[in-house]
Amino acid sequence: MFNSKENILNNIKQDFTIKDLENISGVKAHTIRIWEKRYNLLTPKRTETNIRFYSNENLQKLLNIVLLNNNNYKISKIAKMSDEELILQSREMAFNSLNYDEVINSFKLAMFQFDKVLFNNTYNKLLLKMPFREVFKEVFIPFLDYIGLLWQTETLIPAHEHFISNLIAQKIQINTEKLQYNTTDSAKTYVLFLPENEIHELGLLYLNYELTLRGNNTIYLGQSLPFNNLEHFIKSDKEFCFITSMTIMPYDAKVAEYFKVIDVALKDTSHQLIATGSKTNLVEKVDFQSDIKLYKSIPDLLNDL
């Protein structure tokens, strides 16, 4: 019988190069080798061609070591800890620390260990010190930038990214839900959607939160929406502002065509479209016949609202 849980676990990256460890932990490969040799902190395996590779357990141990070392634990002291003691000490440190760098390190640990409790405890500590908007801007955005770097270096796998992104999405949705009764009967309604096959929605979710926080009425349609699904709104006499974000879709060769369809659909209406993301660069010099505005990023858009 097909076991979906087993299939997911089998697809989780199990082996890491020393360069992967450097990218994830921020510790230079040279230092990692010294810690191996002098303190026997990690035990890499070797390929037939004598190249080191590290297990998922090695990665988690290194992140725990870095967390303690950054909080004035000497490597010599850490080396004397059992694996169980190292986990307990680092977890306690992660729960109690509110330095931005250490918070992000705690989120790294939570991501690579699939540790929802660590993520939630760290997040709740942050909320005691700052409002959600600050948490998102000061912590989540740098952390998401870090995740993007791991994608570029092929260090991260979908299971890790999906796990942490879904946790962050939950926090945005919870905070948005608290604001639902603050909206006003404004003339304009914002309709937020992602293009077909586009699934990266954290930015759009946060934009929905910001618009709701400011008292605007929003309709959130989410991921992968074919443009013709907006026909109901486009034909309406009510004024709508459509907002979309483009991370990977449409493909570069299709972006101009996508905007042409939108331009034709919105021509001679009172509706507006706002598009954000790097793909807007591909049409920034186009003269649209309808009300279309382009922004390179969601922060740029928020500054203009």
XYZ file of C-alpha atoms in Angstrom, residues 33 36 49 64 137 146 269 302:
8
model
C 36.869 21.189 9.668
C 35.725 18.135 13.441
C 36.412 9.632 -4.121
C 22.719 23.741 17.810
C 9.440 43.262 8.478
C 17.904 33.754 3.598
C -13.610 50.212 -17.279
C 3.060 49.699 0.382
